[in-house]
């Protein structure tokens, strides 16, 4: 039952945002009583926390698959970004904003994920790229990794890039390719140009 | 006298930040009475506003000189960034923060400057770079211009890049060269490599 509640809640959150969904909505949707929900979760914050945590765990697994499947760091960055692009289409930005504003426990998990998993993955990618001669030896791994994280967030920021959802994807595409190209050596460019012409 | 007050006030602001400097400090420093200052300025906010406005006007003139002296858009970006680097050494970051937090009129002038003058200058640079075949034809001028502005600000953000003042310059250097390289065509790289090896 716990799993069923989480799956249903997550679906509702993605669709309508977190704030507007009540425990009553979740119970009604599942045809169960609120009492049953409270047998498994302390409160709504608890559900939100668990939904975010499960989602991030699934994401990590999916990303690990893409990492393993990539032949080199350039392909890896392109693959992961394609995955992000697919995710972005389904993401309701108000869900993220709701969590940030109203669910500090769940937001902390997300920040930790960003800080530890994402940052480490990017740094690792950059390090291997430099080792393989695809990225410039004079890049500062820490600075470039932060730049990447921050510019992905920037691309979602409507105050910086106003516009539609389709536009967000175009902006992210611009930022991604600019980011990769800024790293590349000549050797890196010859690898990048192969992938860039084809879809992955 | 008005000019003298502004010059003195600006010097004090740069050195100690804006918030901590009082009208008394300015008067004492000039060996004049506060009454004399109030003959020229309504209040401290008025002085701060005028100091910021004059500073931005001087900056624009200095930048225009660099624009005119540059042989091509790549050199232009490198020259202007060198100018910014020199400025950054003398800037007390707490002055900028003070203005942002406590002097809305002066901050509005700064934001307008950023939005209009800086953004337009960068867009103009990018457009000419594309026309001259130095920057990729598929860059989105608007997105790249915003990226540049935001990443300069990012480089000054201690929450993103913790560290010393020397470190700020190194971070900006990384961001600058990454930004330019991300734009370049092959032709652009051959121009960039000339300048990159020499000091301007």
Short mmCIF file of C-alpha atoms in Angstrom, two decimals:
data_model
loop_
_atom_site.label_atom_id
_atom_site.label_comp_id
_atom_site.label_asym_id
_atom_site.label_seq_id
_atom_site.Cartn_x
_atom_site.Cartn_y
_atom_site.Cartn_z
CA UNK A 1 0.00 0.00 0.00
CA UNK A 2 2.86 2.36 0.84
CA UNK A 3 4.21 2.04 -2.71
CA UNK A 4 0.77 2.59 -4.21
CA UNK A 5 0.28 5.75 -2.19
CA UNK A 6 3.67 7.10 -3.25
CA UNK A 7 3.09 6.35 -6.92
CA UNK A 8 -0.33 7.99 -6.90
CA UNK A 9 0.92 11.02 -4.95
CA UNK A 10 3.84 11.50 -7.32
CA UNK A 11 1.55 11.41 -10.33
CA UNK A 12 -0.71 14.03 -8.79
CA UNK A 13 2.23 16.23 -7.78
CA UNK A 14 3.71 16.23 -11.27
CA UNK A 15 0.37 17.06 -12.76
CA UNK A 16 -0.93 19.70 -10.37
CA UNK A 17 2.06 20.79 -8.30
CA UNK A 18 2.55 19.82 -4.67
CA UNK A 19 0.89 22.66 -2.83
CA UNK A 20 -2.55 22.22 -4.32
CA UNK A 21 -2.81 18.48 -3.61
CA UNK A 22 -4.31 17.51 -0.24
CA UNK A 23 -4.29 14.23 1.69
CA UNK A 24 -7.99 14.04 0.78
CA UNK A 25 -7.14 14.21 -2.94
CA UNK A 26 -4.68 11.34 -2.62
CA UNK A 27 -7.10 9.23 -0.59
CA UNK A 28 -9.99 9.91 -2.97
CA UNK A 29 -7.86 9.08 -6.02
CA UNK A 30 -6.90 5.70 -4.51
CA UNK A 31 -10.36 4.96 -3.15
CA UNK A 32 -8.99 4.55 0.37
CA UNK A 33 -9.48 6.42 3.63
CA UNK A 34 -7.16 9.12 4.90
CA UNK A 35 -6.64 6.92 7.95
CA UNK A 36 -4.95 4.30 5.75
CA UNK A 37 -2.54 6.94 4.46
CA UNK A 38 -1.69 8.02 8.00
CA UNK A 39 -0.83 4.43 8.86
CA UNK A 40 2.10 4.74 6.45
CA UNK A 41 3.02 8.42 6.57
CA UNK A 42 3.19 10.98 9.35
CA UNK A 43 1.97 13.87 7.24
CA UNK A 44 2.06 15.31 3.75
CA UNK A 45 5.63 16.55 4.22
CA UNK A 46 6.59 12.94 4.85
CA UNK A 47 5.00 11.84 1.57
CA UNK A 48 6.67 14.67 -0.36
CA UNK A 49 10.02 13.76 1.17
CA UNK A 50 9.66 10.10 0.18
CA UNK A 51 8.47 10.93 -3.34
CA UNK A 52 11.45 13.22 -3.96
CA UNK A 53 13.89 10.73 -2.47
CA UNK A 54 12.59 7.83 -4.58
CA UNK A 55 12.63 9.97 -7.70
CA UNK A 56 16.26 10.99 -7.16
CA UNK A 57 17.25 7.37 -6.52
CA UNK A 58 15.62 6.30 -9.79
CA UNK A 59 17.34 9.18 -11.59
CA UNK A 60 20.72 8.14 -10.27
CA UNK A 61 20.20 4.60 -11.51
CA UNK A 62 19.12 5.79 -14.92
CA UNK A 63 22.11 8.12 -15.16
CA UNK A 64 24.49 5.36 -14.14
CA UNK A 65 23.19 3.30 -17.06
CA UNK A 66 23.93 6.13 -19.46
CA UNK A 67 27.39 6.59 -17.97
CA UNK A 68 28.21 2.92 -18.46
CA UNK A 69 26.90 2.94 -22.02
CA UNK A 70 28.99 5.89 -23.16
CA UNK A 71 32.25 5.31 -25.00
CA UNK A 72 33.94 8.51 -23.83
CA UNK A 73 33.30 11.61 -21.68
CA UNK A 74 31.95 13.69 -24.57
CA UNK A 75 29.38 11.06 -25.44
CA UNK A 76 28.57 10.74 -21.75
CA UNK A 77 27.75 14.43 -21.39
CA UNK A 78 25.63 14.35 -24.53
CA UNK A 79 23.74 11.24 -23.40
CA UNK A 80 23.04 12.52 -19.93
CA UNK A 81 21.85 15.82 -21.35
CA UNK A 82 19.53 14.02 -23.72
CA UNK A 83 18.12 12.19 -20.70
CA UNK A 84 17.69 15.50 -18.89
CA UNK A 85 15.96 16.89 -21.96
CA UNK A 86 13.47 14.04 -21.94
CA UNK A 87 12.86 14.58 -18.23
CA UNK A 88 12.42 18.29 -18.69
CA UNK A 89 9.51 17.76 -21.05
CA UNK A 90 7.54 15.98 -18.34
CA UNK A 91 8.56 18.20 -15.42
CA UNK A 92 6.05 20.62 -14.06
CA UNK A 93 8.23 23.54 -12.91
CA UNK A 94 5.68 24.45 -10.25
CA UNK A 95 6.36 21.11 -8.53
CA UNK A 96 10.01 22.07 -8.08
CA UNK A 97 9.11 25.57 -6.89
CA UNK A 98 6.51 24.19 -4.46
CA UNK A 99 9.04 21.84 -2.92
CA UNK A 100 11.61 24.61 -2.64
CA UNK A 101 9.19 26.97 -0.93
CA UNK A 102 7.10 24.75 1.27
CA UNK A 103 8.82 21.41 1.93
CA UNK A 104 12.22 22.05 3.50
CA UNK A 105 12.92 18.39 4.33
CA UNK A 106 12.39 17.26 0.74
CA UNK A 107 14.24 20.28 -0.62
CA UNK A 108 17.26 19.44 1.55
CA UNK A 109 17.41 15.98 -0.06
CA UNK A 110 17.35 17.59 -3.47
CA UNK A 111 20.13 20.05 -2.58
CA UNK A 112 22.24 17.26 -1.17
CA UNK A 113 21.72 15.29 -4.36
CA UNK A 114 22.74 18.31 -6.43
CA UNK A 115 25.78 18.99 -4.29
CA UNK A 116 27.03 15.46 -3.97
CA UNK A 117 25.83 13.27 -6.79
CA UNK A 118 25.55 15.73 -9.67
CA UNK A 119 28.64 17.77 -8.81
CA UNK A 120 30.73 14.66 -8.33
CA UNK A 121 29.50 13.13 -11.59
CA UNK A 122 30.38 16.26 -13.56
CA UNK A 123 33.79 16.58 -11.92
CA UNK A 124 34.44 12.95 -12.70
CA UNK A 125 33.45 13.46 -16.32
CA UNK A 126 35.71 16.51 -16.61
CA UNK A 127 38.64 14.72 -15.03
CA UNK A 128 38.39 11.78 -17.43
CA UNK A 129 37.95 14.17 -20.38
CA UNK A 130 41.20 15.92 -19.49
CA UNK A 131 42.98 12.58 -18.97
CA UNK A 132 41.85 11.36 -22.39
CA UNK A 133 42.97 14.60 -24.02
CA UNK A 134 39.42 15.56 -25.04
CA UNK A 135 39.12 18.54 -22.69
CA UNK A 136 41.75 21.25 -22.25
CA UNK A 137 44.35 20.51 -19.59
CA UNK A 138 44.03 24.06 -18.21
CA UNK A 139 40.36 23.89 -17.18
CA UNK A 140 39.66 24.25 -13.49
CA UNK A 141 37.54 21.15 -12.79
CA UNK A 142 35.78 22.65 -9.78
CA UNK A 143 34.93 25.93 -11.54
CA UNK A 144 33.69 24.27 -14.71
CA UNK A 145 31.56 21.76 -12.79
CA UNK A 146 29.89 24.59 -10.84
CA UNK A 147 29.41 26.57 -14.04
CA UNK A 148 27.58 23.63 -15.59
CA UNK A 149 25.26 23.12 -12.61
CA UNK A 150 24.49 26.80 -12.31
CA UNK A 151 23.87 27.32 -16.00
CA UNK A 152 21.42 24.43 -16.17
CA UNK A 153 19.51 26.13 -13.37
CA UNK A 154 19.86 29.46 -15.13
CA UNK A 155 18.27 27.96 -18.21
CA UNK A 156 15.16 27.16 -16.18
CA UNK A 157 15.01 30.64 -14.67
CA UNK A 158 12.19 32.60 -16.26
CA UNK A 159 13.57 35.90 -14.99
CA UNK A 160 16.75 35.37 -17.03
CA UNK A 161 15.26 33.66 -20.06
CA UNK A 162 11.60 34.55 -20.37
CA UNK A 163 9.54 32.38 -22.67
CA UNK A 164 7.66 29.19 -23.26
CA UNK A 165 8.44 25.61 -22.29
CA UNK A 166 9.67 24.87 -25.85
CA UNK A 167 12.00 27.81 -25.44
CA UNK A 168 13.46 26.35 -22.24
CA UNK A 169 14.59 23.30 -24.18
CA UNK A 170 16.16 25.44 -26.89
CA UNK A 171 17.97 27.49 -24.24
CA UNK A 172 19.27 24.35 -22.52
CA UNK A 173 20.46 23.03 -25.89
CA UNK A 174 22.39 26.25 -26.50
CA UNK A 175 23.93 26.19 -23.04
CA UNK A 176 24.86 22.52 -23.30
CA UNK A 177 26.69 22.76 -26.62
CA UNK A 178 28.36 26.00 -25.62
CA UNK A 179 29.50 24.34 -22.41
CA UNK A 180 30.99 21.29 -24.12
CA UNK A 181 32.68 23.27 -26.90
CA UNK A 182 34.27 25.56 -24.36
CA UNK A 183 36.05 22.55 -22.88
CA UNK A 184 37.27 20.81 -25.99
CA UNK A 185 40.76 20.35 -27.37
CA UNK A 186 41.26 19.76 -31.08
CA UNK A 187 41.07 16.04 -30.42
CA UNK A 188 37.92 16.67 -28.40
CA UNK A 189 36.36 18.52 -31.32
CA UNK A 190 36.90 15.62 -33.68
CA UNK A 191 35.08 13.32 -31.25
CA UNK A 192 32.34 15.88 -30.54
CA UNK A 193 31.70 16.51 -34.23
CA UNK A 194 30.91 12.82 -34.78
CA UNK A 195 28.18 12.78 -32.15
CA UNK A 196 26.90 16.22 -32.81
CA UNK A 197 25.86 15.31 -36.36
CA UNK A 198 23.94 12.23 -35.27
CA UNK A 199 21.25 11.75 -32.74
CA UNK A 200 22.33 9.46 -29.94
CA UNK B 1 32.38 71.79 -4.51
CA UNK B 2 29.78 69.30 -5.79
CA UNK B 3 32.47 67.44 -7.74
CA UNK B 4 34.82 67.43 -4.76
CA UNK B 5 32.16 65.95 -2.51
CA UNK B 6 31.38 63.22 -5.04
CA UNK B 7 35.04 62.32 -5.52
CA UNK B 8 35.67 62.14 -1.80
CA UNK B 9 32.49 60.17 -1.14
CA UNK B 10 33.33 57.69 -3.89
CA UNK B 11 36.79 57.14 -2.46
CA UNK B 12 35.35 56.46 0.97
CA UNK B 13 32.66 54.14 -0.40
CA UNK B 14 35.17 52.05 -2.32
CA UNK B 15 37.37 51.76 0.70
CA UNK B 16 34.85 51.15 3.49
CA UNK B 17 31.61 50.21 1.74
CA UNK B 18 28.62 52.54 1.53
CA UNK B 19 26.63 51.65 4.60
CA UNK B 20 29.33 52.46 7.13
CA UNK B 21 30.09 55.95 5.76
CA UNK B 22 28.04 58.80 7.22
CA UNK B 23 27.51 62.37 6.04
CA UNK B 24 29.69 63.34 9.00
CA UNK B 25 32.54 61.19 7.69
CA UNK B 26 32.38 62.84 4.28
CA UNK B 27 32.24 66.35 5.77
CA UNK B 28 35.10 65.65 8.16
CA UNK B 29 37.25 64.20 5.42
CA UNK B 30 36.76 67.33 3.28
CA UNK B 31 37.07 69.72 6.20
CA UNK B 32 33.67 71.26 5.41
CA UNK B 33 30.38 71.40 7.28
CA UNK B 34 27.51 69.01 6.74
CA UNK B 35 25.44 72.06 5.82
CA UNK B 36 27.64 72.60 2.77
CA UNK B 37 26.99 69.04 1.64
CA UNK B 38 23.24 69.50 2.04
CA UNK B 39 23.42 72.56 -0.22
CA UNK B 40 24.35 70.18 -3.03
CA UNK B 41 22.65 66.93 -2.12
CA UNK B 42 19.30 66.07 -0.60
CA UNK B 43 20.57 63.16 1.44
CA UNK B 44 23.06 60.31 1.38
CA UNK B 45 20.95 58.31 -1.07
CA UNK B 46 21.29 61.26 -3.45
CA UNK B 47 25.09 61.14 -3.16
CA UNK B 48 25.18 57.38 -3.65
CA UNK B 49 22.96 57.70 -6.71
CA UNK B 50 25.23 60.35 -8.26
CA UNK B 51 28.41 58.44 -7.46
CA UNK B 52 27.08 55.28 -9.11
CA UNK B 53 25.79 57.20 -12.12
CA UNK B 54 29.09 59.03 -12.70
CA UNK B 55 31.04 55.81 -12.29
CA UNK B 56 28.91 54.01 -14.88
CA UNK B 57 29.26 56.95 -17.29
CA UNK B 58 33.04 56.85 -16.96
CA UNK B 59 33.01 53.08 -17.42
CA UNK B 60 31.01 53.40 -20.62
CA UNK B 61 33.49 55.90 -22.04
CA UNK B 62 36.44 53.71 -21.12
CA UNK B 63 34.78 50.68 -22.67
CA UNK B 64 33.98 52.58 -25.85
CA UNK B 65 37.70 53.35 -26.18
CA UNK B 66 38.53 49.67 -25.94
CA UNK B 67 35.85 48.82 -28.48
CA UNK B 68 37.26 51.30 -30.98
CA UNK B 69 40.82 50.06 -30.43
CA UNK B 70 40.03 46.39 -31.06
CA UNK B 71 40.67 44.88 -34.49
CA UNK B 72 37.94 42.23 -34.27
CA UNK B 73 35.23 40.92 -31.92
CA UNK B 74 37.49 38.35 -30.27
CA UNK B 75 40.09 40.97 -29.41
CA UNK B 76 37.28 43.23 -28.22
CA UNK B 77 35.98 40.68 -25.72
CA UNK B 78 39.50 40.00 -24.46
CA UNK B 79 40.28 43.72 -24.09
CA UNK B 80 37.08 44.54 -22.28
CA UNK B 81 37.61 41.59 -19.97
CA UNK B 82 41.12 42.76 -19.19
CA UNK B 83 39.62 46.13 -18.29
CA UNK B 84 37.07 44.42 -16.07
CA UNK B 85 39.87 42.45 -14.46
CA UNK B 86 41.73 45.63 -13.62
CA UNK B 87 38.53 47.12 -12.21
CA UNK B 88 37.80 44.03 -10.19
CA UNK B 89 41.07 44.35 -8.30
CA UNK B 90 40.02 47.73 -6.93
CA UNK B 91 36.36 46.91 -6.30
CA UNK B 92 35.23 46.37 -2.74
CA UNK B 93 32.47 43.78 -3.13
CA UNK B 94 30.74 45.11 -0.04
CA UNK B 95 30.14 48.40 -1.87
CA UNK B 96 28.13 46.60 -4.53
CA UNK B 97 26.22 44.60 -1.93
CA UNK B 98 25.50 47.72 0.14
CA UNK B 99 24.07 49.51 -2.87
CA UNK B 100 21.96 46.51 -3.79
CA UNK B 101 20.54 46.19 -0.29
CA UNK B 102 20.13 49.74 0.90
CA UNK B 103 20.09 52.23 -2.00
CA UNK B 104 17.31 51.26 -4.39
CA UNK B 105 17.59 54.40 -6.56
CA UNK B 106 21.30 53.84 -7.23
CA UNK B 107 20.76 50.11 -7.70
CA UNK B 108 18.09 50.80 -10.30
CA UNK B 109 20.62 52.82 -12.33
CA UNK B 110 23.03 49.94 -12.14
CA UNK B 111 20.43 47.40 -13.26
CA UNK B 112 19.40 49.64 -16.14
CA UNK B 113 23.05 49.94 -17.15
CA UNK B 114 23.45 46.18 -17.01
CA UNK B 115 20.27 45.55 -18.94
CA UNK B 116 20.77 48.18 -21.62
CA UNK B 117 24.41 49.07 -22.09
CA UNK B 118 26.15 45.81 -21.19
CA UNK B 119 23.59 43.49 -22.76
CA UNK B 120 23.50 45.53 -25.96
CA UNK B 121 27.29 45.68 -26.16
CA UNK B 122 27.61 41.92 -25.82
CA UNK B 123 24.86 41.23 -28.34
CA UNK B 124 26.55 43.61 -30.73
CA UNK B 125 29.88 41.85 -30.25
CA UNK B 126 28.28 38.46 -30.84
CA UNK B 127 26.47 39.64 -33.96
CA UNK B 128 29.66 41.00 -35.51
CA UNK B 129 31.56 37.86 -34.52
CA UNK B 130 29.02 35.72 -36.37
CA UNK B 131 29.09 38.04 -39.40
CA UNK B 132 32.87 37.84 -39.56
CA UNK B 133 32.79 34.06 -39.30
CA UNK B 134 34.60 34.03 -35.95
CA UNK B 135 31.64 32.80 -33.90
CA UNK B 136 29.39 29.89 -34.84
CA UNK B 137 26.40 30.83 -36.99
CA UNK B 138 24.10 28.70 -34.82
CA UNK B 139 24.57 30.56 -31.54
CA UNK B 140 21.48 32.23 -30.12
CA UNK B 141 22.70 35.81 -29.62
CA UNK B 142 20.20 36.58 -26.86
CA UNK B 143 20.89 33.40 -24.89
CA UNK B 144 24.67 33.70 -25.15
CA UNK B 145 24.64 37.38 -24.14
CA UNK B 146 22.57 36.55 -21.04
CA UNK B 147 24.82 33.61 -20.24
CA UNK B 148 27.84 35.91 -20.30
CA UNK B 149 26.27 38.51 -18.01
CA UNK B 150 25.00 35.92 -15.58
CA UNK B 151 28.25 34.00 -15.43
CA UNK B 152 30.28 37.14 -14.68
CA UNK B 153 27.94 37.71 -11.74
CA UNK B 154 28.19 34.05 -10.80
CA UNK B 155 31.96 34.39 -10.65
CA UNK B 156 31.58 37.05 -7.97
CA UNK B 157 29.12 34.97 -5.96
CA UNK B 158 30.82 33.60 -2.87
CA UNK B 159 28.10 31.03 -2.31
CA UNK B 160 28.90 29.42 -5.67
CA UNK B 161 32.66 29.91 -5.70
CA UNK B 162 33.91 30.27 -2.15
CA UNK B 163 37.40 31.66 -1.76
CA UNK B 164 39.73 34.60 -1.75
CA UNK B 165 39.85 37.71 -3.92
CA UNK B 166 42.74 36.25 -5.96
CA UNK B 167 40.52 33.27 -6.53
CA UNK B 168 37.73 35.47 -7.90
CA UNK B 169 40.05 36.66 -10.66
CA UNK B 170 41.11 33.12 -11.49
CA UNK B 171 37.46 32.07 -11.64
CA UNK B 172 36.58 34.98 -13.94
CA UNK B 173 39.52 34.08 -16.17
CA UNK B 174 38.26 30.50 -16.44
CA UNK B 175 34.73 31.64 -17.20
CA UNK B 176 35.90 34.18 -19.79
CA UNK B 177 38.03 31.80 -21.82
CA UNK B 178 35.45 29.06 -21.58
CA UNK B 179 32.82 31.51 -22.80
CA UNK B 180 34.84 32.68 -25.80
CA UNK B 181 35.96 29.21 -26.82
CA UNK B 182 32.39 27.95 -26.70
CA UNK B 183 31.50 30.49 -29.40
CA UNK B 184 34.38 30.05 -31.80
CA UNK B 185 34.48 28.57 -35.28
CA UNK B 186 37.73 27.16 -36.66
CA UNK B 187 38.51 30.58 -38.10
CA UNK B 188 37.67 32.08 -34.73
CA UNK B 189 40.12 29.75 -33.00
CA UNK B 190 42.99 30.83 -35.24
CA UNK B 191 42.31 34.47 -34.31
CA UNK B 192 41.80 33.66 -30.61
CA UNK B 193 45.01 31.65 -30.38
CA UNK B 194 47.05 34.67 -31.52
CA UNK B 195 45.76 36.87 -28.73
CA UNK B 196 45.62 34.20 -26.14
CA UNK B 197 49.37 33.64 -26.29
CA UNK B 198 50.20 37.30 -25.86
CA UNK B 199 49.14 39.82 -23.29
CA UNK B 200 47.06 42.57 -24.81
#
